[in-house]
Tab-separated table of C-alpha atoms and ligand atoms in Angstrom:
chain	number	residue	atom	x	y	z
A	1	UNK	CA	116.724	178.499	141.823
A	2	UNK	CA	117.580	177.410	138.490
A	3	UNK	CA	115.008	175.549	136.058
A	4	UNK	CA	115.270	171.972	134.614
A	5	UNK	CA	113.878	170.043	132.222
A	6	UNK	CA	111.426	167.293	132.408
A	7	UNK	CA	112.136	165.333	129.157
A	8	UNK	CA	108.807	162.595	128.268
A	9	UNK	CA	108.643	160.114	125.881
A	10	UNK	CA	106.283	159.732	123.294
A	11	UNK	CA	104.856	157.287	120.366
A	12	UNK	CA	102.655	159.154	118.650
A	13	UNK	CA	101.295	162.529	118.168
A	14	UNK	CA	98.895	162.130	120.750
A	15	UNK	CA	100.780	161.120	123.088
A	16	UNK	CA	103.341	164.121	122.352
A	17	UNK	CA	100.597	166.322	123.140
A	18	UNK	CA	99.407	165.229	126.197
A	19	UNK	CA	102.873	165.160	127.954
A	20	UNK	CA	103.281	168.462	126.827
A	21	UNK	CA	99.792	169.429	127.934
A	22	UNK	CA	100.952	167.755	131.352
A	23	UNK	CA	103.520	169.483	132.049
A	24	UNK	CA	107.135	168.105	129.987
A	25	UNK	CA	109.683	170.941	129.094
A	26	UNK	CA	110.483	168.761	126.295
A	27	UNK	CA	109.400	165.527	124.416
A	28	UNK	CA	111.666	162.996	122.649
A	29	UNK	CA	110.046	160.697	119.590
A	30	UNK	CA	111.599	158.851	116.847
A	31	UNK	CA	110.825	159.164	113.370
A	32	UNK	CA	109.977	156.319	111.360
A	33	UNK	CA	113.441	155.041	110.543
A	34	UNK	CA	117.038	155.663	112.142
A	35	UNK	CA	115.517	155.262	115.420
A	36	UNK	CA	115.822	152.621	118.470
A	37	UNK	CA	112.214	151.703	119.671
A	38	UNK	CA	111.346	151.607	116.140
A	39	UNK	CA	108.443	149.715	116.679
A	40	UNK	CA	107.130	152.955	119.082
A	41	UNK	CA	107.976	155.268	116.021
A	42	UNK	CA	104.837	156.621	114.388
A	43	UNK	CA	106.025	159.714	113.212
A	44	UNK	CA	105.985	161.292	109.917
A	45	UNK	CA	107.622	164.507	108.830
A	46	UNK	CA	104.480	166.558	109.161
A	47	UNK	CA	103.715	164.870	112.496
A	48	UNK	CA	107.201	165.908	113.875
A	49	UNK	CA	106.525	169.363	112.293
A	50	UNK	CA	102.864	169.077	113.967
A	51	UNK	CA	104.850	168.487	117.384
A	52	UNK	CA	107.242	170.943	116.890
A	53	UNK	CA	104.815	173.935	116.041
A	54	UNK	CA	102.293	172.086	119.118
A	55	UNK	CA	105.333	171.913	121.663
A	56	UNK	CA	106.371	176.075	120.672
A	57	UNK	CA	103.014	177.105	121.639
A	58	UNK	CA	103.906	175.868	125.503
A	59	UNK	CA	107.489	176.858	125.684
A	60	UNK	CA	108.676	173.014	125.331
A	61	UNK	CA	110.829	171.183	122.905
A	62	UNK	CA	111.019	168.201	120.309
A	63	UNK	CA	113.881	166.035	120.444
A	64	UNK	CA	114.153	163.161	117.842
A	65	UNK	CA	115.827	159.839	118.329
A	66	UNK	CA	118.184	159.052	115.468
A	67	UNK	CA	120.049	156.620	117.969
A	68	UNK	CA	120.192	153.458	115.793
A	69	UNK	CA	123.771	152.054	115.638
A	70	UNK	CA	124.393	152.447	111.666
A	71	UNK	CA	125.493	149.756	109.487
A	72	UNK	CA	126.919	150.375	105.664
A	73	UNK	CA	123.734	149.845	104.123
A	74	UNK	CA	121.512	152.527	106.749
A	75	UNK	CA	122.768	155.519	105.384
A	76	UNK	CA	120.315	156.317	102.604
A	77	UNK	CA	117.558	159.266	103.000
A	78	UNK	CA	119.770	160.129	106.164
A	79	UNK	CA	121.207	163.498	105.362
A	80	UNK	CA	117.932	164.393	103.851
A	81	UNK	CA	116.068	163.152	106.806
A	82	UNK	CA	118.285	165.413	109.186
A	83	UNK	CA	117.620	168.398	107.119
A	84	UNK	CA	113.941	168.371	107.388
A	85	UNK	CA	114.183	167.612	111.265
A	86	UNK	CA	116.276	171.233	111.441
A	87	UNK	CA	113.361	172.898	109.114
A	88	UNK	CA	110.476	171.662	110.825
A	89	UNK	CA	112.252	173.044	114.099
A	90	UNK	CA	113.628	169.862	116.357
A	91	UNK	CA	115.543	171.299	118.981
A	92	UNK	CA	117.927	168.231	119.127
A	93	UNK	CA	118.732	164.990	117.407
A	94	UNK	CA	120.182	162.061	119.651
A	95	UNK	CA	122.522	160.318	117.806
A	96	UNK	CA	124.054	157.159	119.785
A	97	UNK	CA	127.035	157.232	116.366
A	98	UNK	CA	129.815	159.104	115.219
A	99	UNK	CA	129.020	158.710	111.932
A	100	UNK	CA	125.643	160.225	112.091
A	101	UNK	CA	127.304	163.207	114.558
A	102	UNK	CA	129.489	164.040	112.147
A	103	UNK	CA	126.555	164.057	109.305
A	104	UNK	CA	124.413	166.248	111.745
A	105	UNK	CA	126.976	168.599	112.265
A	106	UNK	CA	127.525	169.223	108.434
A	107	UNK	CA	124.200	169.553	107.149
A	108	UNK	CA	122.166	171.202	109.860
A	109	UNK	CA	124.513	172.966	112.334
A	110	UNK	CA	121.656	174.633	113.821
A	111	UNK	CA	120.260	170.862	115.554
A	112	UNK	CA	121.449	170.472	119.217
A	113	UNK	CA	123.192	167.240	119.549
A	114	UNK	CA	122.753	164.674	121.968
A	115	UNK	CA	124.751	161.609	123.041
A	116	UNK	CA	122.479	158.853	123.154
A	117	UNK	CA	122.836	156.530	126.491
A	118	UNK	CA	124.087	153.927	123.909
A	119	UNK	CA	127.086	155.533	124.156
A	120	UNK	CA	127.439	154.791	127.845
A	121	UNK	CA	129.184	157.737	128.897
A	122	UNK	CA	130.242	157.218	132.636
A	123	UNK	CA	133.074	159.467	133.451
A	124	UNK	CA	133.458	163.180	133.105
A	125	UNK	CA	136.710	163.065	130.392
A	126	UNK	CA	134.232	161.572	127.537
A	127	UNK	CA	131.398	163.765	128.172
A	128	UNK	CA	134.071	166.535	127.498
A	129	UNK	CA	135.974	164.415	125.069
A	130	UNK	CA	131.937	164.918	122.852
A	131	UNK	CA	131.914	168.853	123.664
A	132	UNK	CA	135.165	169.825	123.138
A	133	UNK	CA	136.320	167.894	120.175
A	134	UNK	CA	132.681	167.033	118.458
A	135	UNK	CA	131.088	170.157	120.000
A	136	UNK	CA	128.161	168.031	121.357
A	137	UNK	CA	125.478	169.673	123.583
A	138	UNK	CA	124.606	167.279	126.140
A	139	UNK	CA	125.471	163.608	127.120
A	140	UNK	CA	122.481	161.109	128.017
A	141	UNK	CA	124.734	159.554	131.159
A	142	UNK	CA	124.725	155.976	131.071
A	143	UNK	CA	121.665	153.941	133.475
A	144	UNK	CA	125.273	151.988	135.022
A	145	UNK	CA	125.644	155.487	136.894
A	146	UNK	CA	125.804	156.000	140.488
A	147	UNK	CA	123.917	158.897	142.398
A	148	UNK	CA	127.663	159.895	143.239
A	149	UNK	CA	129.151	159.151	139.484
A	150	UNK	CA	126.605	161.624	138.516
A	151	UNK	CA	127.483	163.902	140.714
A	152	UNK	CA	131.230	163.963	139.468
A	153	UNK	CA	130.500	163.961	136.132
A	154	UNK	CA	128.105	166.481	135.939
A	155	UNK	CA	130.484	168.532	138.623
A	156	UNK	CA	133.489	168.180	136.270
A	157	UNK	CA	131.607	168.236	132.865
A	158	UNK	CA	131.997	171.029	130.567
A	159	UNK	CA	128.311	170.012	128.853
A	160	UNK	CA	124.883	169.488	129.791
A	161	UNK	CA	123.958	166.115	131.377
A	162	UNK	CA	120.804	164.419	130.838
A	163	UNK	CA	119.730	161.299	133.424
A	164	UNK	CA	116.724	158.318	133.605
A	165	UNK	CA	114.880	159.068	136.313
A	166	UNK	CA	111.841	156.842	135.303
A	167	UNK	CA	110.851	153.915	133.144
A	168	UNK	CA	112.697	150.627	131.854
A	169	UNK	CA	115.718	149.426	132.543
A	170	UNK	CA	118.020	147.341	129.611
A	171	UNK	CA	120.047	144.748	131.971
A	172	UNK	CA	122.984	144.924	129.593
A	173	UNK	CA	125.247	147.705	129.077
A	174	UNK	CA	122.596	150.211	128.078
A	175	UNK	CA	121.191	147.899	124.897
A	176	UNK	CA	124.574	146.770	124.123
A	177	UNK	CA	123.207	143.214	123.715
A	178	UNK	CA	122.503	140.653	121.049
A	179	UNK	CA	119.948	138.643	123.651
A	180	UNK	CA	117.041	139.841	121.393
A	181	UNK	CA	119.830	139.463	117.949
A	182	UNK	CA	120.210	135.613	118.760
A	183	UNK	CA	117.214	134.310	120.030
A	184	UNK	CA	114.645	136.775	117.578
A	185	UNK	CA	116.861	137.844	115.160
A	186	UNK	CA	115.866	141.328	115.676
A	187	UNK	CA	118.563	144.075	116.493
A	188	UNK	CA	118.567	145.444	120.009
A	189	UNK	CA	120.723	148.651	118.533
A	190	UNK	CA	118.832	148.987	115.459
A	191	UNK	CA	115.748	149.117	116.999
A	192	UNK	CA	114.310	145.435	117.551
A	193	UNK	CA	114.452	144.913	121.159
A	194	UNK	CA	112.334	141.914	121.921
A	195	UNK	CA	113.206	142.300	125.238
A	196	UNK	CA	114.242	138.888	125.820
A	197	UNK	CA	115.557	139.356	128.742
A	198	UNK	CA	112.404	139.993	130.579
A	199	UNK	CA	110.571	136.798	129.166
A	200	UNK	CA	109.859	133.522	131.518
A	201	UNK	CA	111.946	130.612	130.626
A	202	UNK	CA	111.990	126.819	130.930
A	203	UNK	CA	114.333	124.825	131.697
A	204	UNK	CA	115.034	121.457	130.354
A	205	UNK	CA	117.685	118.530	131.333
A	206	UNK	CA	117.115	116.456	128.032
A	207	UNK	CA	113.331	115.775	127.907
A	208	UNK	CA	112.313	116.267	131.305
A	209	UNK	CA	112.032	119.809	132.666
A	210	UNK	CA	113.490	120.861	135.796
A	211	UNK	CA	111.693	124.252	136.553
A	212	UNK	CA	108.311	124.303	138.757
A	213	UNK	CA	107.897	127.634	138.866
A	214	UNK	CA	108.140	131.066	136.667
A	215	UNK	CA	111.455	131.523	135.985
A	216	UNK	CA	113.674	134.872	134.430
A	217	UNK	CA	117.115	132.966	133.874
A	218	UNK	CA	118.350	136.393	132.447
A	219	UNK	CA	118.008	138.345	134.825
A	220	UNK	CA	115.836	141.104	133.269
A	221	UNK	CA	115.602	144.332	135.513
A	222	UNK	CA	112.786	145.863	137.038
A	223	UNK	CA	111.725	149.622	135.562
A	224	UNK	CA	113.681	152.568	137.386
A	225	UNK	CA	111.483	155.507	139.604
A	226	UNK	CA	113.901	157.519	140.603
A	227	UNK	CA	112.081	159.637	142.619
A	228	UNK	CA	113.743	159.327	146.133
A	229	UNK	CA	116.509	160.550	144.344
A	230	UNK	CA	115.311	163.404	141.890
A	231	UNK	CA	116.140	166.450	144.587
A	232	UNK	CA	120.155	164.993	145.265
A	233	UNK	CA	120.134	164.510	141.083
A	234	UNK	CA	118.804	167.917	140.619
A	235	UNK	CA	121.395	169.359	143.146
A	236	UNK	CA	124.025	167.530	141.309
A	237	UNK	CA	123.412	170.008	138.398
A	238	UNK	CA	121.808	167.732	136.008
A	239	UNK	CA	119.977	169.588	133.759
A	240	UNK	CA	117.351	167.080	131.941
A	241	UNK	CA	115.779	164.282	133.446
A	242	UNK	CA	114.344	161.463	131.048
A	243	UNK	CA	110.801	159.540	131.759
A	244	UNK	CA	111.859	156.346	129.541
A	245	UNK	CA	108.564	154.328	127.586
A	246	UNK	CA	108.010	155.476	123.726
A	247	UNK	CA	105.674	152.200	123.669
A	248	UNK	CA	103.701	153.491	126.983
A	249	UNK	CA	99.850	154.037	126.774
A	250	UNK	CA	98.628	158.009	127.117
A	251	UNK	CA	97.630	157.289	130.518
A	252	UNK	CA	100.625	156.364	131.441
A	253	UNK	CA	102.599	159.573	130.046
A	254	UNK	CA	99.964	161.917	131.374
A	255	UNK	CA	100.233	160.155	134.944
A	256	UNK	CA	103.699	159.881	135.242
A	257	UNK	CA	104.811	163.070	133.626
A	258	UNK	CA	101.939	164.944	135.742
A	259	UNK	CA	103.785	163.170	138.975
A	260	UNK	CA	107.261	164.335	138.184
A	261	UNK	CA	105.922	167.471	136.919
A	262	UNK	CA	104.725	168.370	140.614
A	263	UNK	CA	107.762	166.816	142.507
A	264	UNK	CA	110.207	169.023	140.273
A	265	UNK	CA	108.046	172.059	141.091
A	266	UNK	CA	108.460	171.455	144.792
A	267	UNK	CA	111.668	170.704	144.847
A	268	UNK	CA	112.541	174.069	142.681
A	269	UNK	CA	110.687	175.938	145.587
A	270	UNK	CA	113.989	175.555	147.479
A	271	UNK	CA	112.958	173.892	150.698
A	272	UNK	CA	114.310	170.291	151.310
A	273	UNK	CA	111.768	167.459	150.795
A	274	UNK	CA	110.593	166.062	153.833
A	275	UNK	CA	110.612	161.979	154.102
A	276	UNK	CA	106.581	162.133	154.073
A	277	UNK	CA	106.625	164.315	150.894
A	278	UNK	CA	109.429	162.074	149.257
A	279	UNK	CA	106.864	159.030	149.744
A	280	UNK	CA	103.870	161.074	148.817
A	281	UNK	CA	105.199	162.349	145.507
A	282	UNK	CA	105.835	158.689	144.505
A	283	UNK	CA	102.964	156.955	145.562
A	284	UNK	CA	101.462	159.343	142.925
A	285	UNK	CA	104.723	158.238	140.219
A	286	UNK	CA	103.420	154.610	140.992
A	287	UNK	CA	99.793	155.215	140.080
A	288	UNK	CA	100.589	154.901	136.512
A	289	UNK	CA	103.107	152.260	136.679
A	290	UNK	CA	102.277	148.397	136.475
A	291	UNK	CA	105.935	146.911	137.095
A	292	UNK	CA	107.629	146.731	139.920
A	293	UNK	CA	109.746	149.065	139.930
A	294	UNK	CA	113.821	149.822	141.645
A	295	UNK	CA	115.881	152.590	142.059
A	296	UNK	CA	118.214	151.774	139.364
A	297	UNK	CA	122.010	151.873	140.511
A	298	UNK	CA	121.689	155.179	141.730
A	299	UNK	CA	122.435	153.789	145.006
A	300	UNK	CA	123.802	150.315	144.266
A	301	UNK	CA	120.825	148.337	144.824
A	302	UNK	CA	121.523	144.511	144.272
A	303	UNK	CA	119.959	141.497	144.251
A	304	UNK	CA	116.350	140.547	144.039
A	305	UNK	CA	115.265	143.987	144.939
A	306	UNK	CA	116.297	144.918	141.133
A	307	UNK	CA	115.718	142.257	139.069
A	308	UNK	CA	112.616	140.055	138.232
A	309	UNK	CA	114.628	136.897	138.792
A	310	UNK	CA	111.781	134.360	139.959
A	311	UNK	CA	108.525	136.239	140.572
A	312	UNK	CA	106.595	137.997	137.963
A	313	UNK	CA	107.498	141.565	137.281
A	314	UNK	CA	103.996	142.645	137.128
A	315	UNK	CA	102.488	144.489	139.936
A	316	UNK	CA	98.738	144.539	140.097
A	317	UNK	CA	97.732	147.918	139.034
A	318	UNK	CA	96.137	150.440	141.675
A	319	UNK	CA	94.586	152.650	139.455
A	320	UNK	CA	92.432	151.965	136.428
A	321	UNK	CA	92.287	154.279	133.283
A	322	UNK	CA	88.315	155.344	132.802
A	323	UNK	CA	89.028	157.956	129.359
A	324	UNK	CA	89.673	161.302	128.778
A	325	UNK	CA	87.552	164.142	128.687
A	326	UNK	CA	86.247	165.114	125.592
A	327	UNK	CA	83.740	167.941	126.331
A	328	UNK	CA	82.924	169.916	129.740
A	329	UNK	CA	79.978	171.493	129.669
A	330	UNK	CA	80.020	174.474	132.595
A	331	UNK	CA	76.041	174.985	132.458
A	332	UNK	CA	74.944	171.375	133.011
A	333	UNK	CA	78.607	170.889	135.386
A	334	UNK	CA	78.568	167.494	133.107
A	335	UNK	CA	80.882	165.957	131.358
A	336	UNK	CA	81.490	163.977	128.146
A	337	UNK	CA	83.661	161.229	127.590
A	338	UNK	CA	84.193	157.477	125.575
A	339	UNK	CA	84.641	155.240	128.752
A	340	UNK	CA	87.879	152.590	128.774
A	341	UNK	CA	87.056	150.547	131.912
A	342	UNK	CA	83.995	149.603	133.750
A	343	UNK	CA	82.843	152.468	135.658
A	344	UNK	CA	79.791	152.366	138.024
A	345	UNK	CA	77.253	154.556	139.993
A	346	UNK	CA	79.056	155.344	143.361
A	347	UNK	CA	83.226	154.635	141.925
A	348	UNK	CA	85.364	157.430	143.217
A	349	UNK	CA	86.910	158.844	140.545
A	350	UNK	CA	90.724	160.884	140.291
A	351	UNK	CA	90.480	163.614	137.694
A	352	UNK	CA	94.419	164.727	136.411
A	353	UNK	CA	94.352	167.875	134.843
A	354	UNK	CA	97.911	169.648	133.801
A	355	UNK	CA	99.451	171.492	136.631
A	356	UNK	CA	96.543	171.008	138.869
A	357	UNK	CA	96.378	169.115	141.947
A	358	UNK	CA	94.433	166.013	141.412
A	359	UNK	CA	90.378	165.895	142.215
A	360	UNK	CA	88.669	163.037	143.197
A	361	UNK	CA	84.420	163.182	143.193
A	362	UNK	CA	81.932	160.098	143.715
A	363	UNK	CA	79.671	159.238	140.530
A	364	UNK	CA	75.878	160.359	141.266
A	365	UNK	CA	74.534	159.085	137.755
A	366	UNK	CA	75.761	157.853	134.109
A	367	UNK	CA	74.079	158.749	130.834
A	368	UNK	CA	74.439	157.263	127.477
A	369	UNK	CA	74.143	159.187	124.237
A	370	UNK	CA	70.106	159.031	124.129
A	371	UNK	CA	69.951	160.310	128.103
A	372	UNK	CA	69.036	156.443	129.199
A	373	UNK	CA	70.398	156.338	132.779
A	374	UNK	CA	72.656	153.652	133.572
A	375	UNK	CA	73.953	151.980	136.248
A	376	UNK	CA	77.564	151.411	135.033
A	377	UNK	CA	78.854	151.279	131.672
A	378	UNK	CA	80.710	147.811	130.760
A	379	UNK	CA	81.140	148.888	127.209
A	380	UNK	CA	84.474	149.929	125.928
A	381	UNK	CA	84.650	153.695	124.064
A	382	UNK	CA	80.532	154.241	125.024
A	383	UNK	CA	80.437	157.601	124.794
A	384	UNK	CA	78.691	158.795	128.140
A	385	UNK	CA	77.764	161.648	130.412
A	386	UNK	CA	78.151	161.677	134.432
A	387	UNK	CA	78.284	164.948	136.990
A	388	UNK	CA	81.195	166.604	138.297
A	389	UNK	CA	81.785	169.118	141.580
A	390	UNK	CA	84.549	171.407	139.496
A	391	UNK	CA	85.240	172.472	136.275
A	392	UNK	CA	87.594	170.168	133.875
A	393	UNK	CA	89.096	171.038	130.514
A	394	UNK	CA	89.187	168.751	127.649
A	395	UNK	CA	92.055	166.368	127.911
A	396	UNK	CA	91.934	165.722	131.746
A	397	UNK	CA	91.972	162.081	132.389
A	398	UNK	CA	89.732	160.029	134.667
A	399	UNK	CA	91.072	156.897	136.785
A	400	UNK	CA	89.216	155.127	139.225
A	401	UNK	CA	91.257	154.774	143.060
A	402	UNK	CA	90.830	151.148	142.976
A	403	UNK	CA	92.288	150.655	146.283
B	501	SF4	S1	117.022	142.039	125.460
B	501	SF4	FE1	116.971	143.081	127.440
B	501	SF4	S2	119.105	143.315	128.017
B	501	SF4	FE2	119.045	142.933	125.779
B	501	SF4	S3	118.936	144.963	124.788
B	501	SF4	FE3	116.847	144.261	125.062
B	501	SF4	S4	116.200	145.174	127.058
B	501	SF4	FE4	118.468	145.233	126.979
């Protein structure tokens, strides 16, 4: 069966490296300017070059955001910029204007391009339209498309498609919004998003309020797990599939992109999911997630099943980030880590290590740094010591099964 690509999302180096670590064919980050998200941009130059010559050593790829919507004065450093992505060795650029194709195309033909989801492509005829006439390499398919536009695009589509599978959801045309522009003055498509469409309102008649309750007058959509659908998506041809959150925690990258990691690998074995499987795979997805979540429009879900209209959006979260393991040592079968939650004598604990299935083991004893046993450890980034049943590498992550 043919190979896809899991494509992750990452703010920072660190980040970068785990999802690669856990299992993403590619990553996509944004440098520090031309970028949406560019509040989640914390790369330099030598960090993307860091990620680049990180991401070669595991067969995976950079991709770098340049998806800001341009005006006359945000040219500047940008031809200069796009030359060093294509020396530092970016795989792709994704570029959400024509303007900034056309510049990527002159000065560094070797950069793949991408069509940004700004561009909302949604039938087959553009994503051609970009390959044929701008010679563009893939098309990010708009979020407004069905599980069947997909599969007609991609069907009649002369390029690559790329599609969300995971993460948030704009309620407007794929950003194309001035929400966050009027009421923040910060530019959705220049990379300001205050997301104003997910905050609670108030509403007033005069003086005297009229709301009792929490309420989202603007409709602000809950986050996308596509997961029911990944094996028809992957039959449709697609050939990337996007985990959206540049501004998500490590945790949640490693978690997420170690789910999806696992439920592409199955589904590349060949046999069809079964219905228990399907729900296994994204129980797991969910571990990491602390929104409540919809299938998109995939399949036309309406209502209040997609939006966060009057409840809160936040789901309580199942799983609680302990740290990451910073030294296994194989004679004492210890390990070493700086703790990020309250963790006690007798928690089960989930270990996540790339490509692995997921071990759990109960806590028999805690150690500080001067061997003082403890009972738990309430204090964040202690660094401490507890037993474990199997060997772990540096980087695995430890959650605690809350429920
Ligand atoms: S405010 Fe909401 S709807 Fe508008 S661009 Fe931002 S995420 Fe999209």
């Amino acid at each position: 069966m043919r190979t896809v690509e899991l494509l992750a999302p990452a703010g920072d180096l660190n980040r970068c490296k785990t999802a690669i670590r856990f299992g993403a064919d590619a990553v996509y980050i944004g440098g520090q300017s031309f970028s949406l998200r560019s509040r989640a941009s914390n790369f330099t130059l030598a960090d993307i070059e860091e990620a680049c010559l990180f991401a070669k050593e595991y067969g995976s790829h950079i991709h770098v955001t340049v998806n800001m919507i341009p005006h006359e004065e945000d040219f500047e450093g940008l031809e200069t910029y796009i030359k060093e992505l294509e020396r530092v060795g970016v795989t792709a650029v994704i570029v959400a204007s024509a303007a900034i194709m056309n510049i990527v195309r002159k000065v560094a033909p070797s950069l793949e391009i991408h069509c940004s989801t700004q561009l909302s492509v949604t039938n087959a005829q553009t994503a051609n339209f970009y390959h044929e006439e701008l010679g563009i390499n893939r098309v990010v398919l708009a979020r407004e498309c069905t599980l069947e536009n997909v599969r007609e695009i991609t069907k009649a589509s002369t390029i690559d498609t790329e599609a969300f599978i995971h993460g948030g959801m704009c309620v407007n045309y794929s950003g194309r919004c001035t929400l966050s522009n009027r009421m923040t003055l910060r530019d959705a498509n220049r990379g300001g998003c205050a997301q104003s469409c997910r905050w609670e309102y108030r509403l007033f008649e005069k003086k005297k309020e009229i709301t009792t309750s929490k309420t989202y007058f603007t409709m602000g959509s809950r986050d996308l797990c596509a997961a029911q659908e990944l094996e028809q998506l992957i039959h449709a041809g697609v050939t990337s599939f996007k985990i959206e959150g540049r501004m998500k925690t490590e945790y949640y990258v490693a978690s997420v992109v170690s789910a999806y990691r696992h439920l592409i690998d199955r589904i590349l074995e060949g046999t069809p999911l079964t219905e228990e499987e399907c729900n296994f795979y994204q129980k797991e997805i969910l571990k990491g997630e602390n929104r409540a979540v919809c299938n998109g429009l995939y399949t036309n879900e309406r209502g209040d099943n997609s939006l966060i209209l009057h409840m809160n959006s936040d789901q309580e979260v199942n799983h609680d980030f302990i740290g990451k393991v910073e030294i296994y040592d194989p004679d004492t079968k210890s390990f070493f880590f700086r703790c990020r939650n309250v963790v006690k004598v007798g928690d089960t604990l989930e270990i996540l290590s790339p490509k692995k299935e997921n071990r759990n083991f109960v806590v028999e004893w805690i150690q500080d740094e001067d061997k003082n046993y403890l009972e738990e450890c309430k204090n964040p980034m202690r660094f401490i010591e507890m037993p474990v049943p199997f060997e772990m590498e540096p980087g695995d992550i430890i959650r605690r099964i809350s429920k």
